[in-house]
Amino acid sequence: MYTVLKNASYLDVRSGTYHTDRSIIIKGDKIEKIADASAADGMSDANIIDCTGLHLLPGLIDAHVHTTAITPDFAELEISSPFYVAIKSTEILSGMLQRGFTTVRDAGGADYGLAAATLENPAMGPEILFCGKALSQTGGHGDVRTKGRREFEGCFCCAGLGVVVDGVTEVRRAARDEIRKGATQIKIMASGGVSSPTDRIDSTQFSIEEIRAIVAEAEAANIYCMAHAYTARAIKRLLQNGVRTIEHGNLLDEECCDLFVETGAYLVPTLITYQALANEGVASGLPASMEEKIYMVLEAGNVALKMAYDKGVKMLYGSDLLGTMQRHQLQEFSIRSKVVSNIDLIRQATVNAAECFDRVGSIGEILEGGLANIIAYQNDPLEDINVLVNPEESLQLIINRGVTVKHLVTADQNA
Ligand code: ZN
Ligand code: ZN
């Protein structure tokens, strides 16, 4: 059975222009053909969706989410029932899909099981690119123990976000184990963080030898590393050693920007999460002792975004929201729009991510042979990026891997 999107105008995210009066012919989970408007005429037995008046975009890609982070308290998460966490994660995943995200990259927590579930049922949520557990050193960003605790609970069945490993042998074994379980990228906790109880924002984490070993294991499996890092010092030692994406990067400097450009690495700012944590973090379950750290990175993040954009650093869309704050996922668009042009913002959330994830031709663009991941709005997000931010009203159509998840019939189409 075919689905045909007729009278379709879709955004070519590379050129920044719309192709108009097209028929997009979908078979199974892929776009089989893009033809002129009349191609739909002879296909009376197909499921025809009239797209008159709509602006079609490729499904959005969020490069930094935590699909299992049902609370910002990671110590609590680790001792939660994995069944409970999985069930609650389905709500998080469904929310992401309803916001227009058809691909998300999980930065710690999701595994092959959760990823398989949304591939088997695309109406349930976006495709998940997963790293399994994030690798952390003792006392690092993935170590959820408070000072008084000695035991680390983390094990396969636990729903925590990270695993604690030290030394080249242990990090290699952990990276290989995530690769064994199908990871699409390896996550390194390479500096202090907000939601970890004992580390300092300005610390670097893991030795150069450990970082090199993890990157080498990822490269051996033809995947890559993403790394959590805030300061210029932490970022430089990652870029110099082959890490492909830097998460957050709030305290980067000009020299870092040059290194990004030189190495072709990507920056994944996640500004919305600091704003959300500042506004409602503690109310959402963040331990109050961690609140102070938010302000160390909140303001700097906006400065970093502008510096990186002006320097031509390649960027991806990231939200990094936790618990009930995940509902703000689209507001990263509003924050970045003060610095980044609308078309570049859309590229950050589509084709840039496809390139970074080695998925060009499959996601991030509306293309023949690509996955049928398509969303549509009545108003043009190129003119006003906030069209993307209120999806309940503005998002008319969501197709994920060929499955129509949402379709509102507009007045235009009834006429
Ligand atoms: Zn992080
Ligand atoms: Zn994160």
XYZ file of C-alpha atoms in Angstrom, residues 14-407:
394
model
C 20.540 22.262 1.878
C 19.490 25.039 -0.520
C 16.983 26.601 1.874
C 14.243 26.712 -0.784
C 10.933 24.912 -1.223
C 10.160 22.462 -4.018
C 6.504 23.031 -4.872
C 3.646 21.052 -6.462
C 5.218 17.662 -5.867
C 3.859 14.208 -5.158
C 5.845 12.327 -2.538
C 5.246 8.612 -2.964
C 5.882 6.533 0.165
C 6.153 2.759 0.202
C 6.845 0.967 3.464
C 9.193 3.086 5.537
C 10.835 4.876 2.587
C 10.208 7.610 0.075
C 10.078 5.663 -3.173
C 9.700 8.561 -5.550
C 9.209 12.310 -5.698
C 7.308 13.242 -8.849
C 5.223 16.092 -10.253
C 1.728 16.774 -8.964
C -0.063 14.700 -11.590
C 1.714 11.514 -10.487
C -0.870 11.133 -7.709
C -3.772 11.047 -10.209
C -3.383 7.474 -11.354
C -2.958 6.094 -7.837
C -6.566 5.787 -6.695
C -5.904 2.842 -4.365
C -3.182 4.718 -2.472
C -3.687 6.516 0.815
C -3.706 10.107 -0.480
C -2.879 12.983 1.861
C -3.553 16.409 0.396
C -0.784 18.772 1.514
C -2.149 21.944 -0.056
C -1.031 24.977 1.934
C 1.417 23.042 4.103
C 5.174 23.440 4.519
C 6.820 20.021 4.658
C 10.114 19.457 6.458
C 12.173 16.376 7.124
C 11.520 14.978 10.616
C 13.616 16.789 13.221
C 16.696 15.308 14.892
C 17.627 16.003 18.518
C 21.277 15.090 19.016
C 21.217 15.111 22.817
C 18.348 13.588 24.775
C 17.933 11.228 27.703
C 14.951 9.073 26.816
C 15.094 7.203 30.127
C 15.695 10.224 32.385
C 12.324 10.200 34.077
C 13.867 12.319 36.875
C 16.856 14.701 37.037
C 18.029 12.801 40.135
C 20.342 10.208 38.568
C 21.015 8.470 41.883
C 17.262 7.917 42.208
C 17.056 6.723 38.608
C 19.684 4.093 39.217
C 17.682 2.381 41.958
C 14.344 2.671 40.130
C 12.683 -0.429 38.758
C 13.824 -0.837 35.127
C 10.243 -1.834 34.250
C 8.910 1.397 35.723
C 11.562 3.429 33.898
C 10.826 1.713 30.577
C 7.097 2.344 30.855
C 7.656 5.996 31.763
C 10.161 6.301 28.903
C 7.415 5.480 26.423
C 5.662 8.693 27.497
C 8.893 10.647 26.968
C 9.383 9.078 23.521
C 5.822 9.744 22.447
C 6.191 13.384 23.538
C 9.306 13.752 21.389
C 7.573 12.320 18.336
C 4.548 14.586 18.850
C 6.962 17.535 18.801
C 8.211 16.498 15.358
C 11.385 14.594 16.282
C 11.724 11.400 14.268
C 15.332 10.689 15.281
C 16.942 11.266 18.670
C 20.438 10.526 19.867
C 20.457 9.317 23.439
C 23.388 10.574 25.517
C 23.230 7.897 28.195
C 20.580 5.471 29.435
C 18.803 4.043 26.394
C 19.828 0.628 25.126
C 19.218 -1.696 22.194
C 15.891 -2.815 23.665
C 14.336 0.632 23.777
C 15.745 1.366 20.311
C 14.243 -1.838 18.916
C 10.833 -0.990 20.368
C 10.424 2.256 18.404
C 11.811 0.701 15.219
C 9.208 -2.061 15.506
C 6.457 0.477 16.205
C 7.249 3.911 14.719
C 3.999 5.310 16.165
C 5.534 4.878 19.616
C 8.483 7.212 19.248
C 11.463 8.377 17.229
C 14.360 6.214 16.124
C 16.868 6.125 18.993
C 20.610 6.268 18.356
C 22.006 4.976 21.617
C 25.317 4.779 23.466
C 24.093 2.509 26.249
C 25.798 3.601 29.436
C 27.998 6.698 29.364
C 31.588 5.991 30.435
C 32.646 7.896 33.558
C 35.707 7.814 35.806
C 35.419 7.418 39.576
C 34.045 10.704 40.909
C 33.150 11.761 37.373
C 29.919 13.010 35.836
C 28.486 9.485 35.655
C 29.334 8.632 39.265
C 26.101 9.222 41.161
C 27.460 8.420 44.620
C 27.440 11.133 47.245
C 30.625 11.432 49.321
C 29.349 9.092 52.004
C 28.486 6.214 49.683
C 31.019 3.587 48.691
C 29.149 1.149 46.512
C 28.230 1.887 42.916
C 24.919 0.194 42.152
C 25.241 0.263 38.370
C 24.740 -3.054 36.644
C 23.048 -4.279 33.506
C 19.547 -4.325 34.918
C 19.799 -0.904 36.573
C 18.321 2.086 34.859
C 21.267 4.430 35.477
C 22.835 6.605 32.816
C 26.482 5.743 33.293
C 29.080 3.177 34.221
C 32.171 3.921 36.319
C 35.456 2.674 34.843
C 39.084 3.596 35.468
C 42.245 2.857 33.536
C 42.855 1.932 29.926
C 41.858 -1.722 30.365
C 38.548 -0.926 32.014
C 37.547 1.803 29.585
C 38.376 -0.455 26.650
C 36.290 -3.264 28.098
C 33.357 -0.893 28.752
C 33.531 0.598 25.234
C 33.741 -2.854 23.669
C 30.809 -3.985 25.748
C 28.621 -1.110 24.551
C 29.707 -1.866 20.976
C 28.794 -5.522 21.568
C 25.318 -4.359 22.563
C 24.952 -2.353 19.359
C 25.841 1.207 20.401
C 25.717 3.701 17.539
C 28.178 5.967 19.386
C 30.181 5.868 22.619
C 29.642 8.549 25.258
C 32.514 9.856 27.353
C 31.953 11.937 30.473
C 35.011 14.143 30.072
C 34.460 17.017 32.484
C 32.497 17.916 35.565
C 28.752 18.358 35.286
C 25.697 19.864 36.927
C 23.792 16.731 37.920
C 26.679 14.809 39.497
C 27.171 15.163 43.259
C 30.933 15.295 43.769
C 32.674 16.666 40.669
C 33.645 20.208 39.811
C 32.431 21.892 36.613
C 36.001 22.929 35.740
C 37.623 19.513 36.202
C 38.786 17.431 33.270
C 37.905 13.725 33.482
C 39.743 10.665 32.158
C 43.419 10.746 31.234
C 44.497 11.335 27.628
C 45.434 7.617 27.437
C 41.932 6.604 28.500
C 40.298 8.992 26.010
C 42.536 7.690 23.206
C 41.679 4.108 24.090
C 37.919 4.783 23.993
C 38.163 6.661 20.690
C 40.283 3.854 19.216
C 37.652 1.262 20.185
C 34.881 3.365 18.637
C 36.883 3.862 15.449
C 37.645 0.150 15.256
C 33.881 -0.460 15.128
C 33.340 2.363 12.607
C 31.408 4.445 15.082
C 32.487 7.605 16.930
C 32.597 9.273 20.342
C 30.458 12.005 21.840
C 31.793 13.699 24.962
C 30.306 15.762 27.757
C 32.555 18.797 28.367
C 32.227 22.393 29.527
C 35.581 24.138 29.719
C 38.019 25.041 26.947
C 40.657 22.902 28.650
C 38.388 19.842 28.627
C 37.217 20.427 25.051
C 40.705 20.816 23.571
C 41.986 17.488 24.862
C 38.940 15.800 23.322
C 39.155 17.465 19.920
C 42.880 16.753 19.769
C 42.171 13.076 20.352
C 39.458 12.304 17.838
C 36.139 12.919 19.613
C 33.491 13.851 17.023
C 30.877 15.735 19.061
C 31.261 17.972 22.107
C 28.170 18.129 24.274
C 27.298 21.471 25.961
C 30.636 23.326 25.482
C 29.374 26.297 27.489
C 32.835 27.523 28.531
C 34.668 27.173 25.207
C 37.028 29.823 23.815
C 38.179 31.085 20.405
C 40.975 28.548 20.232
C 38.434 25.749 20.710
C 36.369 27.149 17.845
C 39.420 27.022 15.558
C 40.010 23.422 16.621
C 36.394 22.503 15.847
C 36.746 23.934 12.346
C 40.128 22.252 11.831
C 38.969 18.808 12.952
C 35.448 18.975 11.501
C 33.986 18.148 14.907
C 30.496 19.240 15.954
C 29.303 21.284 18.900
C 25.996 20.319 20.531
C 24.848 23.223 22.700
C 22.019 22.340 25.094
C 21.030 25.770 26.372
C 17.405 25.001 27.172
C 18.297 22.497 29.861
C 20.105 25.123 31.976
C 17.216 27.514 31.624
C 14.765 24.774 32.611
C 16.972 23.612 35.497
C 17.248 27.188 36.771
C 13.487 27.714 36.556
C 12.160 24.398 37.772
C 15.031 21.962 38.347
C 14.683 21.553 42.096
C 10.885 21.396 41.849
C 11.336 18.603 39.265
C 13.568 16.552 41.561
C 17.113 17.905 41.096
C 18.914 17.677 44.454
C 19.151 21.255 45.783
C 22.890 20.846 46.409
C 23.460 20.826 42.637
C 21.557 24.028 41.907
C 24.568 26.308 42.329
C 26.381 24.603 39.446
C 23.656 25.606 36.962
C 24.613 29.247 37.185
C 28.266 28.478 36.437
C 27.316 27.514 32.881
C 23.941 29.174 32.149
C 25.037 32.631 30.957
C 28.297 31.426 29.417
C 26.323 29.121 27.116
C 24.819 32.027 25.196
C 28.241 33.625 24.713
C 29.634 30.282 23.511
C 26.810 29.861 20.996
C 27.503 33.244 19.430
C 31.266 32.725 19.349
C 30.921 29.297 17.744
C 28.346 30.452 15.188
C 30.447 33.468 14.155
C 33.489 31.209 13.777
C 31.637 28.747 11.539
C 31.649 25.802 13.952
C 29.312 23.017 12.793
C 26.486 22.573 15.277
C 23.708 20.126 16.067
C 20.408 20.653 17.858
C 20.410 19.382 21.453
C 18.047 19.716 24.390
C 19.375 17.449 27.189
C 16.208 17.878 29.261
C 15.396 15.638 32.208
C 12.174 14.457 33.814
C 9.085 16.616 33.366
C 11.265 19.405 31.913
C 11.398 17.423 28.644
C 8.271 19.277 27.522
C 10.524 22.286 26.733
C 12.380 20.317 24.039
C 11.535 22.721 21.203
C 12.457 25.877 23.070
C 16.109 25.399 22.178
C 14.991 26.752 18.770
C 13.764 30.008 20.370
C 16.945 30.444 22.396
C 19.281 29.830 19.451
C 17.226 32.000 17.091
C 18.637 35.107 18.787
C 21.996 34.152 17.236
C 21.422 31.601 14.466
C 19.473 32.183 11.228
C 16.289 30.162 10.747
C 17.620 28.027 7.907
C 20.856 27.270 9.782
C 18.807 26.303 12.832
C 16.735 23.903 10.753
C 19.962 22.480 9.301
C 21.309 21.946 12.834
C 18.207 19.860 13.557
C 18.269 17.925 10.271
C 21.034 17.557 7.698
C 23.982 18.483 9.961
C 22.993 15.638 12.266
C 22.616 13.231 9.338
C 26.173 14.078 8.283
C 27.566 13.738 11.786
C 25.804 10.394 12.335
C 26.895 8.989 8.927
C 23.237 8.811 7.897
C 23.148 11.068 4.801
C 20.585 9.744 2.312
C 18.560 8.171 5.109
C 17.509 10.939 7.544
C 17.581 14.742 7.752
C 16.337 15.434 4.218
C 13.297 14.631 2.092
C 14.912 12.485 -0.600
C 14.068 9.563 -2.865
C 15.335 6.445 -1.123
C 15.433 8.143 2.274
C 13.272 7.224 5.240
C 9.752 8.644 5.079
C 10.239 10.947 8.087
C 8.140 14.003 7.258
C 6.468 16.742 9.290
C 4.300 19.615 8.037
C 3.217 23.035 9.273
C 0.680 25.512 7.975
C 3.014 28.483 8.480
C 6.553 28.683 7.184
C 9.241 28.036 9.833
C 11.783 29.737 7.559
C 9.930 32.999 8.187
C 9.255 32.385 11.870
C 11.116 29.653 13.707
C 8.556 29.758 16.514
C 6.193 27.893 14.200
C 8.140 24.814 15.340
C 7.823 25.640 19.014
C 4.048 25.206 19.468
C 3.405 21.867 17.803
C -0.024 21.190 19.325
C -1.471 23.925 17.120
C 1.036 24.283 14.311
C 2.181 20.742 13.532
C -0.361 19.321 11.088
C 1.249 16.126 9.908
C 3.771 13.678 11.347
C 4.973 10.691 9.351
C 7.578 8.496 11.029
C 9.122 5.737 8.917
C 6.100 5.755 6.627
C 3.590 5.560 9.489
C 1.163 8.483 9.757
C 1.288 9.414 13.428
C -0.671 12.671 13.267
C -2.766 14.280 10.548
